[in-house]
Coordinates of N, CA and C in Angstrom, one line a residue:
X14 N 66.2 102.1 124.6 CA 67.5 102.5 125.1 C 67.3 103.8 126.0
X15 N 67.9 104.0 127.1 CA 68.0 105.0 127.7 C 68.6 106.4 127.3
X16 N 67.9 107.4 128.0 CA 68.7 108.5 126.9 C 70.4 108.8 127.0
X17 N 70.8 108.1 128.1 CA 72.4 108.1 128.6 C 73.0 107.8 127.2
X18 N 72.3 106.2 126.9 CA 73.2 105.2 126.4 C 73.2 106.3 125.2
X19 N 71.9 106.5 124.3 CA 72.0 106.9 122.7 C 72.8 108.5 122.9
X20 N 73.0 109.0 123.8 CA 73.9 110.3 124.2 C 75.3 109.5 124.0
X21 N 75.6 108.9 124.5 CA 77.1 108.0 124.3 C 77.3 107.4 123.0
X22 N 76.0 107.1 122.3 CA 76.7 107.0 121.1 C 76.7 107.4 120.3
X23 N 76.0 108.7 120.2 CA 75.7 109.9 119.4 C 77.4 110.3 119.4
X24 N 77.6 110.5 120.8 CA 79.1 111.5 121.1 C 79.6 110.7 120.4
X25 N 80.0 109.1 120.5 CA 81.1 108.3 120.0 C 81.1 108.2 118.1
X26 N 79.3 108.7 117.7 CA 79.7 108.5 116.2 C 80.1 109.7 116.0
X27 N 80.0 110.9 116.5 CA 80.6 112.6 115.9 C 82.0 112.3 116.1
X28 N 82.6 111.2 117.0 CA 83.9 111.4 117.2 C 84.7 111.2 116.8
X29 N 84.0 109.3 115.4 CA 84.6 108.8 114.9 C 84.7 109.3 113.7
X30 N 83.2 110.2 113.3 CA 83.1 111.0 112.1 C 84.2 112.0 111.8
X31 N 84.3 112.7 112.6 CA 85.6 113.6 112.7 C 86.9 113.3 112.8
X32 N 87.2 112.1 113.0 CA 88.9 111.5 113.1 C 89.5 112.0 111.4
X33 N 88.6 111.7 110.2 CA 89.0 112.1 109.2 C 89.6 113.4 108.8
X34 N 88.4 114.4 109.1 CA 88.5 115.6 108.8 C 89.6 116.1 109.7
X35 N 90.0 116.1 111.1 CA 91.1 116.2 112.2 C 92.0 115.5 111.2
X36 N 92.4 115.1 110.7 CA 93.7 114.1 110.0 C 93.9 115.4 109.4
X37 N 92.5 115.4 107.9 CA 93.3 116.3 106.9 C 93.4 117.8 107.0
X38 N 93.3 118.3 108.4 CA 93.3 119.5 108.8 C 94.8 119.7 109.1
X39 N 95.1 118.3 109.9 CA 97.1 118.3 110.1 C 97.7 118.1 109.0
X40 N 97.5 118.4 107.8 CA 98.3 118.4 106.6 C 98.1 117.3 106.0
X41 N 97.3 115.9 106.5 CA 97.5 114.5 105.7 C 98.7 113.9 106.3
X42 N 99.0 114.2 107.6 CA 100.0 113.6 108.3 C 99.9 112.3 108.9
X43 N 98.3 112.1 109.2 CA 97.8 110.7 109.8 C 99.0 109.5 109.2
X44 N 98.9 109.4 108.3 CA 99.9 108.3 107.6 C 101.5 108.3 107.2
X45 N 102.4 108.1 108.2 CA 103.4 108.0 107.9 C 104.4 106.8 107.5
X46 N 104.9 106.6 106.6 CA 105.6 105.3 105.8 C 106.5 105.2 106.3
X47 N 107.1 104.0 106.8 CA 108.1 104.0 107.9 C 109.0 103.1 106.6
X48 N 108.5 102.2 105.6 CA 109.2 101.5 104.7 C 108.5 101.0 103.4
X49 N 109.3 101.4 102.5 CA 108.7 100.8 101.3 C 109.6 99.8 100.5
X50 N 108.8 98.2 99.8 CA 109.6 97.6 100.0 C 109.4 97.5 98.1
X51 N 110.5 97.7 97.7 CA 109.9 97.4 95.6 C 110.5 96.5 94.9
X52 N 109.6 95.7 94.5 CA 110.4 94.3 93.8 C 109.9 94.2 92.3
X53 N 111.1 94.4 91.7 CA 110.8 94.5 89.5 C 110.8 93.2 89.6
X54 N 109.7 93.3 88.9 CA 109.6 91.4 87.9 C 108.9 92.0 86.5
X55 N 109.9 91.9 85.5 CA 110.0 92.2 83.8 C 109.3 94.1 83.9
X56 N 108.7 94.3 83.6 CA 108.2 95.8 83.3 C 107.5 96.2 85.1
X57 N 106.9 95.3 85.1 CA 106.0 95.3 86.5 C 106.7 95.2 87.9
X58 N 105.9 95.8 88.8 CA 106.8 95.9 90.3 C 105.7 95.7 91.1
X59 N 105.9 95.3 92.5 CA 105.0 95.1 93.5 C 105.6 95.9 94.7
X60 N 104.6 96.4 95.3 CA 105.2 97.2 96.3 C 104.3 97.2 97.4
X61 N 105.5 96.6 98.8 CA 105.0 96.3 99.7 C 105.0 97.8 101.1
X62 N 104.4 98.3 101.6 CA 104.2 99.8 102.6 C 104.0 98.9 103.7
X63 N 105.0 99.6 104.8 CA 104.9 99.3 106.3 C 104.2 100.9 107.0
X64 N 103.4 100.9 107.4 CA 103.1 102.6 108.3 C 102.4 102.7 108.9
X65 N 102.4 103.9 109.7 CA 102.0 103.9 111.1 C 101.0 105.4 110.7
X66 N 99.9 104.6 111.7 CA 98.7 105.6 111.7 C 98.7 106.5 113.1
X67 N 98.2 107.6 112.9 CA 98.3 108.4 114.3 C 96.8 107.8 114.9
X68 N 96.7 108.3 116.2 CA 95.8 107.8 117.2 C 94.4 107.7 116.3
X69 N 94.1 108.9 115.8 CA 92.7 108.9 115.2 C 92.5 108.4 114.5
X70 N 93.3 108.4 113.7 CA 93.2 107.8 112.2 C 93.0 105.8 112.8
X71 N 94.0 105.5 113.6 CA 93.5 104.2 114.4 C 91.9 103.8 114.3
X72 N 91.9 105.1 115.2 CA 90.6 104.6 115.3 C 89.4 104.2 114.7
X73 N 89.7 105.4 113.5 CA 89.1 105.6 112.4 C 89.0 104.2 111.7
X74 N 89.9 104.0 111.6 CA 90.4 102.5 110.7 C 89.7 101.3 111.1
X75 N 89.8 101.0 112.7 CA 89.4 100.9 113.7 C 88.1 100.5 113.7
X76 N 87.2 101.4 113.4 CA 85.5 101.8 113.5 C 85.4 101.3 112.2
X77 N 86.2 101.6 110.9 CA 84.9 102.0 109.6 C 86.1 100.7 108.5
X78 N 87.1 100.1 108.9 CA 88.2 99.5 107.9 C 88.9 100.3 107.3
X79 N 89.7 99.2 107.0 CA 91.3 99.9 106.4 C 91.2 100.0 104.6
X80 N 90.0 100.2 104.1 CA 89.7 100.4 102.7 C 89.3 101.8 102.4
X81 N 89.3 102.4 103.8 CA 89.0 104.1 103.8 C 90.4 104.9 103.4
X82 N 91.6 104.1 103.5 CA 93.1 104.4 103.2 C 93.1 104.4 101.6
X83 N 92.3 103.4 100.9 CA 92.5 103.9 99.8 C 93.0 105.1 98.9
X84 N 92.2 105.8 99.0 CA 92.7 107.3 98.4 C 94.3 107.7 98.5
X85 N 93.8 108.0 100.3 CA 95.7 108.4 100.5 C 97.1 107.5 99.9
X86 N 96.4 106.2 99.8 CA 97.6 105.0 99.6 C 97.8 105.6 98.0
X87 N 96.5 105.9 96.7 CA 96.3 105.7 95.4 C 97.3 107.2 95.3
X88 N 97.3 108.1 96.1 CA 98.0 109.3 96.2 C 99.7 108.9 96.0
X89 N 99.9 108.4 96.6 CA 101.7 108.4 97.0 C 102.0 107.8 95.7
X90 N 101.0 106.9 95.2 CA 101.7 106.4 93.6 C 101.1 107.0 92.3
X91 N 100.6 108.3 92.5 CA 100.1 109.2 91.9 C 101.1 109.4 90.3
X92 N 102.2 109.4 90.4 CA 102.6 109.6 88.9 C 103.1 107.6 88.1
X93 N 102.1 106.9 88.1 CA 101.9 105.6 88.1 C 100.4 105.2 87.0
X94 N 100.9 105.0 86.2 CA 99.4 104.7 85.3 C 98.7 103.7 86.2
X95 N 99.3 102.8 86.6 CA 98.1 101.6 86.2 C 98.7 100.9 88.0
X96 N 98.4 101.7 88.3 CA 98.3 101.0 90.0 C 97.1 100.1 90.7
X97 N 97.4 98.9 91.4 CA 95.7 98.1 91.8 C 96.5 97.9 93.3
X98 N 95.3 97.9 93.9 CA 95.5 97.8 95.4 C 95.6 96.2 95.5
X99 N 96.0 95.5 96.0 CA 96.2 94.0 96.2 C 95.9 93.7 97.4
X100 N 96.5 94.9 98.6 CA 96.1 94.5 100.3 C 95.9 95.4 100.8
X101 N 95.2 95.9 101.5 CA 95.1 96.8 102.8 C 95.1 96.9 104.0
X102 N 96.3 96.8 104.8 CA 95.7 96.4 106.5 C 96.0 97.9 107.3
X103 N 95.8 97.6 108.7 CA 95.7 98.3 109.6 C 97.0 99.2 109.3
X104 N 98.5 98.4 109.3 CA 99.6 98.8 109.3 C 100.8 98.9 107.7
X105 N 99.7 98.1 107.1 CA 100.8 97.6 105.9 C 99.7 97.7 104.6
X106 N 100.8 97.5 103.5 CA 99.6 97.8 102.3 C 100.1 97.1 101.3
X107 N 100.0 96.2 100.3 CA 100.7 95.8 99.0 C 100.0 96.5 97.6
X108 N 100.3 96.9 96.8 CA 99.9 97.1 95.6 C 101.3 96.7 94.7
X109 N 100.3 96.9 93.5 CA 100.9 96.2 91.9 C 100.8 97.2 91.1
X110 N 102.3 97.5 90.4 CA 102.5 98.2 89.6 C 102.5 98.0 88.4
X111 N 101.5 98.1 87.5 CA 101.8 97.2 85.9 C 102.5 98.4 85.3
X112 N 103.6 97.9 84.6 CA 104.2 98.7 83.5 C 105.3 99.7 83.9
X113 N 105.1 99.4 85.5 CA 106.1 100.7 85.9 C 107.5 100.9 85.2
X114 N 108.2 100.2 84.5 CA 109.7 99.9 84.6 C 109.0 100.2 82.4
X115 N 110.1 100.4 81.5 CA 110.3 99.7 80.3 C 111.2 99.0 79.6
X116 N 111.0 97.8 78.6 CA 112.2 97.2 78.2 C 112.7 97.9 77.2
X117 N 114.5 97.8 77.3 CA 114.9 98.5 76.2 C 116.0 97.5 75.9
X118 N 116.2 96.8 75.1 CA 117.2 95.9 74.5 C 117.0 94.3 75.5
X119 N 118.3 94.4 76.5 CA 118.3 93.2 77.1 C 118.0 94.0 78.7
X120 N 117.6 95.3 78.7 CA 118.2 95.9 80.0 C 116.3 96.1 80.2
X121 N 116.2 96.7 81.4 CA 114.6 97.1 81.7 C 114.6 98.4 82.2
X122 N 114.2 99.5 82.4 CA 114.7 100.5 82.7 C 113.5 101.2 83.4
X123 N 113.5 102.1 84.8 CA 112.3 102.8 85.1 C 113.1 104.0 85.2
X124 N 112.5 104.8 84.7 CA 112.3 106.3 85.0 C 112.3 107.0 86.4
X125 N 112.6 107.9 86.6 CA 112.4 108.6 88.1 C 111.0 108.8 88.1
X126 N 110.5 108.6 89.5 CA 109.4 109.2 89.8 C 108.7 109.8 90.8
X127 N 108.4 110.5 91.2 CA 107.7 111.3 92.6 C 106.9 110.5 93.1
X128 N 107.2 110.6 94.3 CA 106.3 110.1 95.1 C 105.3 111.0 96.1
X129 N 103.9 110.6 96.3 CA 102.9 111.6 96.9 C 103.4 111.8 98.6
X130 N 104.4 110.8 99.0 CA 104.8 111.2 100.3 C 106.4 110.7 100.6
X131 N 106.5 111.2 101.5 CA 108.1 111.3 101.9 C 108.2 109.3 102.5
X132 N 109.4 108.6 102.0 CA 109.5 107.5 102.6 C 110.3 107.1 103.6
X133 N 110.6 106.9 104.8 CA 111.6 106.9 105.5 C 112.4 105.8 105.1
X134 N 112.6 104.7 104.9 CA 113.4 103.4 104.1 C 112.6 103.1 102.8
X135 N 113.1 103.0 101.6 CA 112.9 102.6 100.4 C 113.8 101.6 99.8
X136 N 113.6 100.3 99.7 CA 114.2 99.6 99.5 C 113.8 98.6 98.3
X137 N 115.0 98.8 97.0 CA 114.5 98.3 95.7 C 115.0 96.6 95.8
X138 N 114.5 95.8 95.5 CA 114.9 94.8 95.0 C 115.4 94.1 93.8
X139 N 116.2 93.9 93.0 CA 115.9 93.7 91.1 C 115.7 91.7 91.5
X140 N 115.4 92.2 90.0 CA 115.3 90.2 89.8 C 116.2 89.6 90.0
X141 N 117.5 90.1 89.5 CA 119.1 89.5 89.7 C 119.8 90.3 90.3
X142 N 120.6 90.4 91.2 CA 122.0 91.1 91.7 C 121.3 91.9 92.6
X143 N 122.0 92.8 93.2 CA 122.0 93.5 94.9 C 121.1 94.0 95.2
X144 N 120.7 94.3 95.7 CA 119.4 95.4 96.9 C 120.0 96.7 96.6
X145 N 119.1 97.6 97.0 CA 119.6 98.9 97.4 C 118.6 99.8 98.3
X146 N 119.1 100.6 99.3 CA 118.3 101.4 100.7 C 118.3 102.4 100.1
X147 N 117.5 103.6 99.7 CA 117.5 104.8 99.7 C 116.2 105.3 101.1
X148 N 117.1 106.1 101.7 CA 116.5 106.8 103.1 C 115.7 108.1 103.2
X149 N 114.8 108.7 103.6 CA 114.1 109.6 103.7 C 114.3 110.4 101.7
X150 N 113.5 109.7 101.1 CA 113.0 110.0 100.1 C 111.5 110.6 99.5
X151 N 111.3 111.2 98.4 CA 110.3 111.2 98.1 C 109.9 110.6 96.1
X152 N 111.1 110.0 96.2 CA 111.0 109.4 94.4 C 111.9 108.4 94.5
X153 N 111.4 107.4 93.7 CA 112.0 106.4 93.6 C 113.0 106.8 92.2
X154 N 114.1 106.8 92.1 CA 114.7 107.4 91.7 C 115.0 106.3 89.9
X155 N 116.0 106.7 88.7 CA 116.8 106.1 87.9 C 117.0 105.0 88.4
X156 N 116.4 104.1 87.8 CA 116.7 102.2 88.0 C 117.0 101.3 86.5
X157 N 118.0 100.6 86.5 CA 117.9 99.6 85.3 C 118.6 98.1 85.8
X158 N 117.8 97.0 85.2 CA 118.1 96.2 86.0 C 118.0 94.9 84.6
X159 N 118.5 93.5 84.9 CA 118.0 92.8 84.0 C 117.1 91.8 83.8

């Protein structure tokens, strides 16, 4: 190899190496949730994330996969026992919530809970009866459903 070429790739791996560190210097901003989508089925929930990465973080993702999201993704459902990753892409994410919700009689009930980041659309689904939108949130809030 010429010394050009291994100079261009030197530069290109310090650049990719650093996209991380540049994220978490901007606060952990790289990932913002544009929608979160939550469907109860009996105690357990599935939850689908639409979001948008900033340029670096792209790239980052980009260069090395979208399995490096892990952490930040295991963050936002941080007060959640038993969270499992199910998908990870570029843009979108699914995970599985066991146990999130509890049964109490005939009804199922979840608790409030924080979320590790701010949601711009949060949208619950129950097993039976309406939808509901809650907008720029950070907890999924008092839910009972049947």
């Amino acid at each position: 190899m010429s010394r050009i070429s291994v100079f261009i790739l030197m530069t290109l791996a310090i650049f990719l190496l650093s996209c991380p560190a540049y994220a978490m210097d901007e606060g952990g901003q790289y990932l913002h949730i544009d929608q979160m989508v939550l469907r109860f089925d009996h105690t357990d929930a599935t939850v689908t994330l639409n979001y948008d990465l900033d340029i670096f973080a792209k790239v980052y993702v980009f260069a090395f996969g979208s399995r490096h999201l892990k952490p930040e993704l295991e963050e936002i459902f941080f007060n959640y026992e038993n969270v499992k990753m199910v998908e990870i892409g570029h843009d979108h994410a699914v995970i599985f919530l066991k146990d999130a919700s509890r049964k109490s009689d005939m009804f199922y009930l979840h608790d409030q809970r924080e979320l590790g980041a701010t949601i711009s659309s949060l949208y619950v689904y129950y097993p039976v009866g309406p939808s509901k939108n809650i907008r720029n949130t950070n907890v999924v809030p008092n839910l009972f459903y049947e």
